[in-house]
Amino acid sequence: MTSPGRRVTIADVARAAGVAPSTVSRALNCSPKCKPATRERVMRAVEQTGFVVNRRGRALAVGRSEAIALLFTDPFAELFTDPTYARLCEGIVSRLADGPNLPMILEAATPAERERVLEHIGRGAVDAVVVITPYEGGELLDRLVDLPVPVVLCGQLEGDPYRGIFSTVYSDDVDGAALAAQALVGAGRTEVVCIMGPADNPASADRIRGYRRVLGERLSEDRIVHTGWDQLGGHRAMRGLLASGIEFDAVLAGSDRIAVGVIEALRDAGRDVPGEISVIGFDDHPLAAQYEPGITTVHQPLREEGERAAELALAMIEGEAPQTVVMEMELVERSTV
């Protein structure tokens, strides 16, 4: 116990916890270098001693802002309408919740916004940047290379051009898509079509590559339609395929929202799912489980990706080298195959 009226210090907490003051500092900053059991012991000592963190003073002392940017380069409305981004951000925010670092959303969809963001980051306003949409605004990433701030990418870029410079966390779209295609083959489906998101999105190319790993030339270019990732895009694309006269008994949808649009269009045309036609989605958003029938889909651990992205950012703030982390996907079987 400390004397009445005397301010409790980190040294007091360290003595109470039986650790070094530097360990207390790491625990309070939620550093990945601090083991969970050690952090728990430190937090008990904090409570026991009545230590109060002076966040502003500590930030000034270590030269940090205690803010981590969540950089978004798509139109801002997408952040609230696409559940993929919501799950990623949920994971990031939850991992940062117990520490001093505040998440800060930065929008950089236009050239003017990107210049403003780069100026903001360059002034040291954030300690790290987590790029939610790295496939948009490649020139922005090139300019982030020149700034003295750790960067984490949520998503794989073709050729992995920033390996060793930025950290990266992603789920393997190729492997996930192969699981979906294999499920259709296992169900005896032979005439497969694919309705995928935008052709210029790396996830689209990787998912098609995964489908073709299993289906080969059976998934020819004329059996692939690109659209938006949303339900309306899936509905329109399926109407077009039905009108084209192409024969098919299965649909590989690039997202769960596309899958819902596909199923609705098939119902409108009097086609039975899964009796006549199987449908497999992608991502495993809550929508896939809530829809009737439940949509068979590929589970992408988006919340976990967000948590891992935050951990990578915290590690780089502490001076650790960039890392690449690949998450595993799995097939979730429900009622559409």
Short mmCIF file of N, CA and C in Angstrom, two decimals, residues 48-198:
data_model
loop_
_atom_site.label_atom_id
_atom_site.label_comp_id
_atom_site.label_asym_id
_atom_site.label_seq_id
_atom_site.Cartn_x
_atom_site.Cartn_y
_atom_site.Cartn_z
N GLN A 48 -5.57 -3.01 -7.00
CA GLN A 48 -5.15 -3.06 -5.58
C GLN A 48 -4.53 -1.74 -5.13
N THR A 49 -3.70 -1.16 -6.00
CA THR A 49 -2.98 0.06 -5.61
C THR A 49 -3.77 1.33 -5.89
N GLY A 50 -4.84 1.22 -6.69
CA GLY A 50 -5.60 2.41 -7.04
C GLY A 50 -4.91 3.27 -8.08
N PHE A 51 -4.04 2.66 -8.88
CA PHE A 51 -3.31 3.40 -9.91
C PHE A 51 -4.28 3.95 -10.95
N VAL A 52 -4.08 5.20 -11.33
CA VAL A 52 -4.90 5.86 -12.36
C VAL A 52 -3.99 6.25 -13.51
N VAL A 53 -4.34 5.79 -14.71
CA VAL A 53 -3.51 6.07 -15.88
C VAL A 53 -3.73 7.51 -16.33
N ASN A 54 -2.65 8.24 -16.44
CA ASN A 54 -2.68 9.58 -17.03
C ASN A 54 -2.40 9.41 -18.52
N ARG A 55 -3.44 9.19 -19.28
CA ARG A 55 -3.26 8.82 -20.69
C ARG A 55 -2.58 9.93 -21.49
N ARG A 56 -2.97 11.17 -21.24
CA ARG A 56 -2.37 12.27 -22.01
C ARG A 56 -0.88 12.39 -21.69
N GLY A 57 -0.56 12.32 -20.41
CA GLY A 57 0.83 12.42 -20.03
C GLY A 57 1.66 11.27 -20.56
N ARG A 58 1.09 10.05 -20.50
CA ARG A 58 1.82 8.90 -20.99
C ARG A 58 2.03 8.99 -22.50
N ALA A 59 1.00 9.40 -23.24
CA ALA A 59 1.14 9.53 -24.68
C ALA A 59 2.23 10.52 -25.04
N LEU A 60 2.28 11.66 -24.32
CA LEU A 60 3.32 12.65 -24.58
C LEU A 60 4.69 12.09 -24.24
N ALA A 61 4.76 11.33 -23.16
CA ALA A 61 6.05 10.81 -22.71
C ALA A 61 6.65 9.83 -23.71
N VAL A 62 5.81 9.01 -24.32
CA VAL A 62 6.32 8.01 -25.25
C VAL A 62 6.22 8.47 -26.70
N GLY A 63 5.75 9.69 -26.92
CA GLY A 63 5.67 10.23 -28.27
C GLY A 63 4.64 9.55 -29.14
N ARG A 64 3.49 9.21 -28.56
CA ARG A 64 2.44 8.52 -29.31
C ARG A 64 1.13 9.28 -29.23
N SER A 65 0.30 9.04 -30.22
CA SER A 65 -1.03 9.67 -30.24
C SER A 65 -2.07 8.78 -29.57
N GLU A 66 -1.76 7.47 -29.46
CA GLU A 66 -2.69 6.47 -28.95
C GLU A 66 -3.97 6.43 -29.78
N ALA A 67 -3.79 6.55 -31.10
CA ALA A 67 -4.89 6.40 -32.05
C ALA A 67 -4.41 5.51 -33.19
N ILE A 68 -5.29 4.62 -33.66
CA ILE A 68 -4.99 3.75 -34.79
C ILE A 68 -6.03 4.02 -35.87
N ALA A 69 -5.56 4.33 -37.08
CA ALA A 69 -6.47 4.68 -38.17
C ALA A 69 -7.01 3.43 -38.84
N LEU A 70 -8.32 3.43 -39.09
CA LEU A 70 -8.95 2.44 -39.94
C LEU A 70 -9.21 3.14 -41.27
N LEU A 71 -8.36 2.85 -42.26
CA LEU A 71 -8.37 3.60 -43.52
C LEU A 71 -9.28 2.91 -44.52
N PHE A 72 -10.22 3.68 -45.05
CA PHE A 72 -11.26 3.14 -45.93
C PHE A 72 -11.23 3.91 -47.24
N THR A 73 -11.00 3.21 -48.37
CA THR A 73 -10.85 3.89 -49.65
C THR A 73 -12.01 3.68 -50.61
N ASP A 74 -13.00 2.89 -50.22
CA ASP A 74 -14.24 2.78 -50.99
C ASP A 74 -15.16 3.95 -50.64
N PRO A 75 -16.20 4.20 -51.44
CA PRO A 75 -17.19 5.20 -51.04
C PRO A 75 -17.71 4.92 -49.63
N PHE A 76 -17.85 5.96 -48.83
CA PHE A 76 -18.10 5.81 -47.40
C PHE A 76 -19.36 5.00 -47.10
N ALA A 77 -20.38 5.11 -47.96
CA ALA A 77 -21.63 4.39 -47.72
C ALA A 77 -21.41 2.88 -47.66
N GLU A 78 -20.39 2.38 -48.39
CA GLU A 78 -20.12 0.95 -48.40
C GLU A 78 -19.74 0.43 -47.01
N LEU A 79 -19.14 1.29 -46.21
CA LEU A 79 -18.73 0.88 -44.87
C LEU A 79 -19.92 0.44 -44.03
N PHE A 80 -21.09 1.02 -44.32
CA PHE A 80 -22.28 0.75 -43.52
C PHE A 80 -23.24 -0.23 -44.20
N THR A 81 -23.02 -0.50 -45.49
CA THR A 81 -23.94 -1.40 -46.19
C THR A 81 -23.33 -2.77 -46.47
N ASP A 82 -22.02 -2.87 -46.50
CA ASP A 82 -21.37 -4.15 -46.77
C ASP A 82 -21.00 -4.80 -45.45
N PRO A 83 -21.61 -5.94 -45.11
CA PRO A 83 -21.33 -6.57 -43.81
C PRO A 83 -19.89 -7.07 -43.67
N THR A 84 -19.18 -7.23 -44.78
CA THR A 84 -17.77 -7.63 -44.69
C THR A 84 -16.98 -6.59 -43.92
N TYR A 85 -17.17 -5.33 -44.26
CA TYR A 85 -16.44 -4.27 -43.59
C TYR A 85 -16.88 -4.14 -42.13
N ALA A 86 -18.16 -4.32 -41.90
CA ALA A 86 -18.67 -4.21 -40.52
C ALA A 86 -18.02 -5.26 -39.62
N ARG A 87 -17.88 -6.49 -40.11
CA ARG A 87 -17.29 -7.55 -39.31
C ARG A 87 -15.80 -7.31 -39.07
N LEU A 88 -15.09 -6.84 -40.10
CA LEU A 88 -13.68 -6.51 -39.94
C LEU A 88 -13.48 -5.44 -38.87
N CYS A 89 -14.27 -4.37 -39.00
CA CYS A 89 -14.14 -3.26 -38.05
C CYS A 89 -14.53 -3.69 -36.64
N GLU A 90 -15.53 -4.56 -36.54
CA GLU A 90 -15.94 -5.08 -35.23
C GLU A 90 -14.77 -5.78 -34.55
N GLY A 91 -14.04 -6.59 -35.33
CA GLY A 91 -12.90 -7.29 -34.77
C GLY A 91 -11.79 -6.36 -34.33
N ILE A 92 -11.50 -5.34 -35.12
CA ILE A 92 -10.46 -4.37 -34.78
C ILE A 92 -10.83 -3.63 -33.50
N VAL A 93 -12.05 -3.11 -33.47
CA VAL A 93 -12.49 -2.31 -32.32
C VAL A 93 -12.52 -3.15 -31.05
N SER A 94 -12.98 -4.40 -31.15
CA SER A 94 -13.05 -5.25 -29.96
C SER A 94 -11.65 -5.53 -29.41
N ARG A 95 -10.67 -5.71 -30.28
CA ARG A 95 -9.31 -5.99 -29.82
C ARG A 95 -8.67 -4.77 -29.16
N LEU A 96 -9.07 -3.58 -29.59
CA LEU A 96 -8.51 -2.36 -29.03
C LEU A 96 -9.27 -1.87 -27.80
N ALA A 97 -10.40 -2.49 -27.51
CA ALA A 97 -11.32 -1.95 -26.51
C ALA A 97 -10.71 -1.84 -25.12
N ASP A 98 -9.84 -2.77 -24.74
CA ASP A 98 -9.30 -2.78 -23.38
C ASP A 98 -8.01 -2.00 -23.22
N GLY A 99 -7.51 -1.42 -24.29
CA GLY A 99 -6.25 -0.69 -24.22
C GLY A 99 -6.43 0.79 -24.45
N PRO A 100 -5.34 1.54 -24.50
CA PRO A 100 -5.42 2.99 -24.64
C PRO A 100 -5.63 3.47 -26.06
N ASN A 101 -5.43 2.58 -27.05
CA ASN A 101 -5.48 3.01 -28.44
C ASN A 101 -6.91 3.12 -28.96
N LEU A 102 -7.25 4.30 -29.46
CA LEU A 102 -8.59 4.53 -29.99
C LEU A 102 -8.61 4.32 -31.50
N PRO A 103 -9.59 3.57 -32.03
CA PRO A 103 -9.72 3.44 -33.48
C PRO A 103 -10.30 4.72 -34.07
N MET A 104 -9.78 5.12 -35.23
CA MET A 104 -10.21 6.35 -35.89
C MET A 104 -10.46 6.05 -37.37
N ILE A 105 -11.69 6.20 -37.83
CA ILE A 105 -12.02 5.93 -39.22
C ILE A 105 -11.58 7.12 -40.08
N LEU A 106 -10.78 6.83 -41.11
CA LEU A 106 -10.35 7.85 -42.06
C LEU A 106 -10.85 7.46 -43.45
N GLU A 107 -11.60 8.35 -44.07
CA GLU A 107 -12.15 8.12 -45.41
C GLU A 107 -11.21 8.69 -46.46
N ALA A 108 -10.88 7.87 -47.47
CA ALA A 108 -9.94 8.31 -48.50
C ALA A 108 -10.38 7.79 -49.87
N ALA A 109 -11.62 8.08 -50.24
CA ALA A 109 -12.16 7.59 -51.50
C ALA A 109 -11.83 8.49 -52.68
N THR A 110 -11.61 9.77 -52.44
CA THR A 110 -11.34 10.73 -53.51
C THR A 110 -9.89 11.22 -53.40
N PRO A 111 -9.34 11.77 -54.48
CA PRO A 111 -7.98 12.31 -54.42
C PRO A 111 -7.81 13.36 -53.32
N ALA A 112 -8.81 14.24 -53.16
CA ALA A 112 -8.71 15.27 -52.12
C ALA A 112 -8.69 14.65 -50.73
N GLU A 113 -9.52 13.62 -50.52
CA GLU A 113 -9.55 12.95 -49.22
C GLU A 113 -8.22 12.24 -48.95
N ARG A 114 -7.63 11.67 -49.98
CA ARG A 114 -6.37 10.95 -49.80
C ARG A 114 -5.24 11.91 -49.42
N GLU A 115 -5.22 13.08 -50.04
CA GLU A 115 -4.20 14.07 -49.69
C GLU A 115 -4.37 14.51 -48.24
N ARG A 116 -5.61 14.72 -47.83
CA ARG A 116 -5.86 15.15 -46.46
C ARG A 116 -5.45 14.06 -45.46
N VAL A 117 -5.76 12.81 -45.80
CA VAL A 117 -5.41 11.69 -44.93
C VAL A 117 -3.90 11.55 -44.81
N LEU A 118 -3.18 11.65 -45.93
CA LEU A 118 -1.73 11.53 -45.90
C LEU A 118 -1.10 12.64 -45.06
N GLU A 119 -1.64 13.84 -45.17
CA GLU A 119 -1.13 14.95 -44.36
C GLU A 119 -1.38 14.67 -42.87
N HIS A 120 -2.57 14.16 -42.56
CA HIS A 120 -2.94 13.85 -41.18
C HIS A 120 -2.00 12.79 -40.60
N ILE A 121 -1.78 11.72 -41.37
CA ILE A 121 -0.91 10.64 -40.91
C ILE A 121 0.53 11.13 -40.79
N GLY A 122 0.95 11.94 -41.76
CA GLY A 122 2.31 12.46 -41.75
C GLY A 122 2.62 13.34 -40.56
N ARG A 123 1.60 13.96 -39.97
CA ARG A 123 1.79 14.81 -38.80
C ARG A 123 1.92 13.99 -37.51
N GLY A 124 1.81 12.68 -37.62
CA GLY A 124 1.90 11.84 -36.43
C GLY A 124 0.60 11.75 -35.66
N ALA A 125 -0.53 11.96 -36.36
CA ALA A 125 -1.82 11.94 -35.68
C ALA A 125 -2.26 10.54 -35.28
N VAL A 126 -1.66 9.52 -35.89
CA VAL A 126 -1.99 8.13 -35.53
C VAL A 126 -0.69 7.34 -35.38
N ASP A 127 -0.76 6.27 -34.60
CA ASP A 127 0.42 5.43 -34.36
C ASP A 127 0.53 4.28 -35.35
N ALA A 128 -0.56 3.94 -36.02
CA ALA A 128 -0.56 2.86 -37.01
C ALA A 128 -1.77 3.04 -37.91
N VAL A 129 -1.72 2.41 -39.07
CA VAL A 129 -2.81 2.46 -40.04
C VAL A 129 -3.21 1.04 -40.41
N VAL A 130 -4.51 0.74 -40.29
CA VAL A 130 -5.06 -0.53 -40.77
C VAL A 130 -5.88 -0.22 -42.01
N VAL A 131 -5.45 -0.71 -43.16
CA VAL A 131 -6.12 -0.41 -44.42
C VAL A 131 -7.20 -1.47 -44.66
N ILE A 132 -8.45 -1.05 -44.57
CA ILE A 132 -9.58 -1.98 -44.70
C ILE A 132 -9.78 -2.40 -46.15
N THR A 133 -9.46 -1.52 -47.10
CA THR A 133 -9.72 -1.77 -48.53
C THR A 133 -8.44 -1.55 -49.32
N PRO A 134 -7.44 -2.42 -49.19
CA PRO A 134 -6.14 -2.17 -49.84
C PRO A 134 -6.15 -2.30 -51.35
N TYR A 135 -7.21 -2.93 -51.91
CA TYR A 135 -7.27 -3.12 -53.36
C TYR A 135 -7.71 -1.85 -54.09
N GLU A 136 -8.13 -0.81 -53.35
CA GLU A 136 -8.52 0.47 -53.95
C GLU A 136 -7.46 1.52 -53.61
N GLY A 137 -7.11 2.34 -54.57
CA GLY A 137 -6.18 3.44 -54.30
C GLY A 137 -4.76 2.97 -54.08
N GLY A 138 -4.22 2.21 -55.05
CA GLY A 138 -2.87 1.68 -54.92
C GLY A 138 -1.81 2.74 -54.72
N GLU A 139 -2.02 3.92 -55.34
CA GLU A 139 -1.03 4.99 -55.19
C GLU A 139 -0.95 5.47 -53.75
N LEU A 140 -2.03 5.33 -53.02
CA LEU A 140 -2.04 5.71 -51.61
C LEU A 140 -1.11 4.81 -50.81
N LEU A 141 -1.13 3.51 -51.11
CA LEU A 141 -0.25 2.58 -50.42
C LEU A 141 1.21 2.91 -50.72
N ASP A 142 1.49 3.25 -51.97
CA ASP A 142 2.87 3.60 -52.33
C ASP A 142 3.36 4.81 -51.54
N ARG A 143 2.48 5.73 -51.26
CA ARG A 143 2.88 6.92 -50.51
C ARG A 143 2.96 6.63 -49.01
N LEU A 144 2.17 5.68 -48.52
CA LEU A 144 2.28 5.29 -47.12
C LEU A 144 3.63 4.64 -46.82
N VAL A 145 4.23 4.02 -47.84
CA VAL A 145 5.55 3.41 -47.66
C VAL A 145 6.56 4.44 -47.16
N ASP A 146 6.40 5.69 -47.61
CA ASP A 146 7.37 6.73 -47.29
C ASP A 146 7.12 7.39 -45.94
N LEU A 147 6.03 7.02 -45.26
CA LEU A 147 5.71 7.64 -43.97
C LEU A 147 6.16 6.72 -42.83
N PRO A 148 6.67 7.29 -41.75
CA PRO A 148 7.18 6.48 -40.63
C PRO A 148 6.06 5.99 -39.73
N VAL A 149 5.14 5.18 -40.29
CA VAL A 149 4.02 4.68 -39.51
C VAL A 149 3.77 3.22 -39.89
N PRO A 150 3.54 2.33 -38.92
CA PRO A 150 3.23 0.93 -39.24
C PRO A 150 1.91 0.83 -40.00
N VAL A 151 1.87 -0.06 -40.98
CA VAL A 151 0.68 -0.25 -41.81
C VAL A 151 0.32 -1.73 -41.86
N VAL A 152 -0.97 -2.02 -41.71
CA VAL A 152 -1.49 -3.38 -41.82
C VAL A 152 -2.54 -3.40 -42.92
N LEU A 153 -2.44 -4.35 -43.84
CA LEU A 153 -3.40 -4.51 -44.92
C LEU A 153 -4.38 -5.64 -44.60
N CYS A 154 -5.67 -5.36 -44.73
CA CYS A 154 -6.69 -6.40 -44.56
C CYS A 154 -7.08 -6.92 -45.93
N GLY A 155 -6.31 -7.84 -46.45
CA GLY A 155 -6.61 -8.38 -47.78
C GLY A 155 -5.32 -8.64 -48.54
N GLN A 156 -5.39 -9.63 -49.43
CA GLN A 156 -4.22 -10.02 -50.21
C GLN A 156 -4.18 -9.25 -51.52
N LEU A 157 -3.02 -8.73 -51.87
CA LEU A 157 -2.82 -8.06 -53.15
C LEU A 157 -2.03 -8.96 -54.08
N GLU A 158 -2.33 -8.88 -55.37
CA GLU A 158 -1.65 -9.70 -56.37
C GLU A 158 -0.14 -9.51 -56.28
N GLY A 159 0.58 -10.62 -56.13
CA GLY A 159 2.03 -10.56 -56.08
C GLY A 159 2.60 -10.15 -54.73
N ASP A 160 1.74 -9.83 -53.77
CA ASP A 160 2.17 -9.45 -52.42
C ASP A 160 3.28 -8.39 -52.49
N PRO A 161 3.01 -7.22 -53.11
CA PRO A 161 4.08 -6.25 -53.37
C PRO A 161 4.64 -5.57 -52.13
N TYR A 162 3.94 -5.64 -51.00
CA TYR A 162 4.39 -4.93 -49.80
C TYR A 162 4.89 -5.87 -48.71
N ARG A 163 5.18 -7.11 -49.07
CA ARG A 163 5.71 -8.07 -48.09
C ARG A 163 7.02 -7.53 -47.51
N GLY A 164 7.13 -7.60 -46.20
CA GLY A 164 8.32 -7.09 -45.53
C GLY A 164 8.28 -5.60 -45.27
N ILE A 165 7.27 -4.92 -45.82
CA ILE A 165 7.10 -3.47 -45.60
C ILE A 165 5.88 -3.23 -44.72
N PHE A 166 4.74 -3.81 -45.13
CA PHE A 166 3.51 -3.74 -44.35
C PHE A 166 3.21 -5.14 -43.82
N SER A 167 2.47 -5.21 -42.73
CA SER A 167 1.87 -6.47 -42.31
C SER A 167 0.60 -6.71 -43.13
N THR A 168 0.24 -7.97 -43.30
CA THR A 168 -0.95 -8.33 -44.07
C THR A 168 -1.68 -9.46 -43.36
N VAL A 169 -3.01 -9.36 -43.32
CA VAL A 169 -3.82 -10.46 -42.82
C VAL A 169 -4.96 -10.68 -43.81
N TYR A 170 -5.18 -11.95 -44.18
CA TYR A 170 -6.25 -12.24 -45.13
C TYR A 170 -6.65 -13.71 -45.02
N SER A 171 -7.84 -14.01 -45.54
CA SER A 171 -8.26 -15.40 -45.69
C SER A 171 -8.01 -15.81 -47.13
N ASP A 172 -7.65 -17.06 -47.34
CA ASP A 172 -7.27 -17.53 -48.67
C ASP A 172 -8.52 -17.77 -49.52
N ASP A 173 -8.81 -16.82 -50.41
CA ASP A 173 -10.00 -16.93 -51.26
C ASP A 173 -9.93 -18.12 -52.21
N VAL A 174 -8.73 -18.44 -52.67
CA VAL A 174 -8.58 -19.57 -53.60
C VAL A 174 -8.99 -20.87 -52.91
N ASP A 175 -8.46 -21.11 -51.74
CA ASP A 175 -8.81 -22.34 -51.01
C ASP A 175 -10.30 -22.37 -50.65
N GLY A 176 -10.83 -21.22 -50.21
CA GLY A 176 -12.24 -21.17 -49.85
C GLY A 176 -13.15 -21.47 -51.02
N ALA A 177 -12.82 -20.91 -52.18
CA ALA A 177 -13.63 -21.14 -53.38
C ALA A 177 -13.55 -22.60 -53.81
N ALA A 178 -12.37 -23.21 -53.68
CA ALA A 178 -12.23 -24.62 -54.04
C ALA A 178 -13.14 -25.50 -53.18
N LEU A 179 -13.29 -25.15 -51.90
CA LEU A 179 -14.20 -25.90 -51.03
C LEU A 179 -15.63 -25.84 -51.57
N ALA A 180 -16.05 -24.66 -52.02
CA ALA A 180 -17.41 -24.50 -52.55
C ALA A 180 -17.60 -25.33 -53.80
N ALA A 181 -16.65 -25.26 -54.74
CA ALA A 181 -16.78 -26.02 -55.98
C ALA A 181 -16.78 -27.52 -55.72
N GLN A 182 -15.96 -27.96 -54.78
CA GLN A 182 -15.91 -29.38 -54.46
C GLN A 182 -17.23 -29.86 -53.88
N ALA A 183 -17.91 -29.01 -53.12
CA ALA A 183 -19.21 -29.38 -52.55
C ALA A 183 -20.23 -29.61 -53.66
N LEU A 184 -20.18 -28.81 -54.71
CA LEU A 184 -21.10 -29.00 -55.83
C LEU A 184 -20.80 -30.28 -56.58
N VAL A 185 -19.53 -30.56 -56.79
CA VAL A 185 -19.15 -31.81 -57.45
C VAL A 185 -19.61 -33.00 -56.63
N GLY A 186 -19.43 -32.89 -55.30
CA GLY A 186 -19.86 -33.97 -54.43
C GLY A 186 -21.36 -34.18 -54.45
N ALA A 187 -22.10 -33.12 -54.74
CA ALA A 187 -23.56 -33.22 -54.81
C ALA A 187 -24.04 -33.67 -56.18
N GLY A 188 -23.11 -33.93 -57.10
CA GLY A 188 -23.48 -34.42 -58.42
C GLY A 188 -23.85 -33.34 -59.42
N ARG A 189 -23.55 -32.10 -59.11
CA ARG A 189 -23.85 -31.01 -60.05
C ARG A 189 -22.76 -30.94 -61.12
N THR A 190 -23.18 -30.76 -62.35
CA THR A 190 -22.23 -30.81 -63.47
C THR A 190 -22.23 -29.54 -64.32
N GLU A 191 -23.31 -28.75 -64.27
CA GLU A 191 -23.42 -27.55 -65.11
C GLU A 191 -23.43 -26.33 -64.20
N VAL A 192 -22.27 -25.78 -63.95
CA VAL A 192 -22.12 -24.72 -62.95
C VAL A 192 -21.94 -23.36 -63.62
N VAL A 193 -22.60 -22.35 -63.06
CA VAL A 193 -22.35 -20.97 -63.46
C VAL A 193 -21.86 -20.20 -62.23
N CYS A 194 -21.22 -19.08 -62.48
CA CYS A 194 -20.65 -18.28 -61.40
C CYS A 194 -21.12 -16.84 -61.54
N ILE A 195 -21.63 -16.28 -60.45
CA ILE A 195 -21.96 -14.86 -60.41
C ILE A 195 -21.05 -14.23 -59.37
N MET A 196 -20.15 -13.39 -59.85
CA MET A 196 -19.05 -12.88 -59.03
C MET A 196 -19.10 -11.37 -58.94
N GLY A 197 -18.39 -10.83 -57.95
CA GLY A 197 -18.28 -9.39 -57.80
C GLY A 197 -17.47 -8.76 -58.91
N PRO A 198 -17.11 -7.48 -58.78
CA PRO A 198 -16.43 -6.75 -59.86
C PRO A 198 -15.17 -7.47 -60.35
#
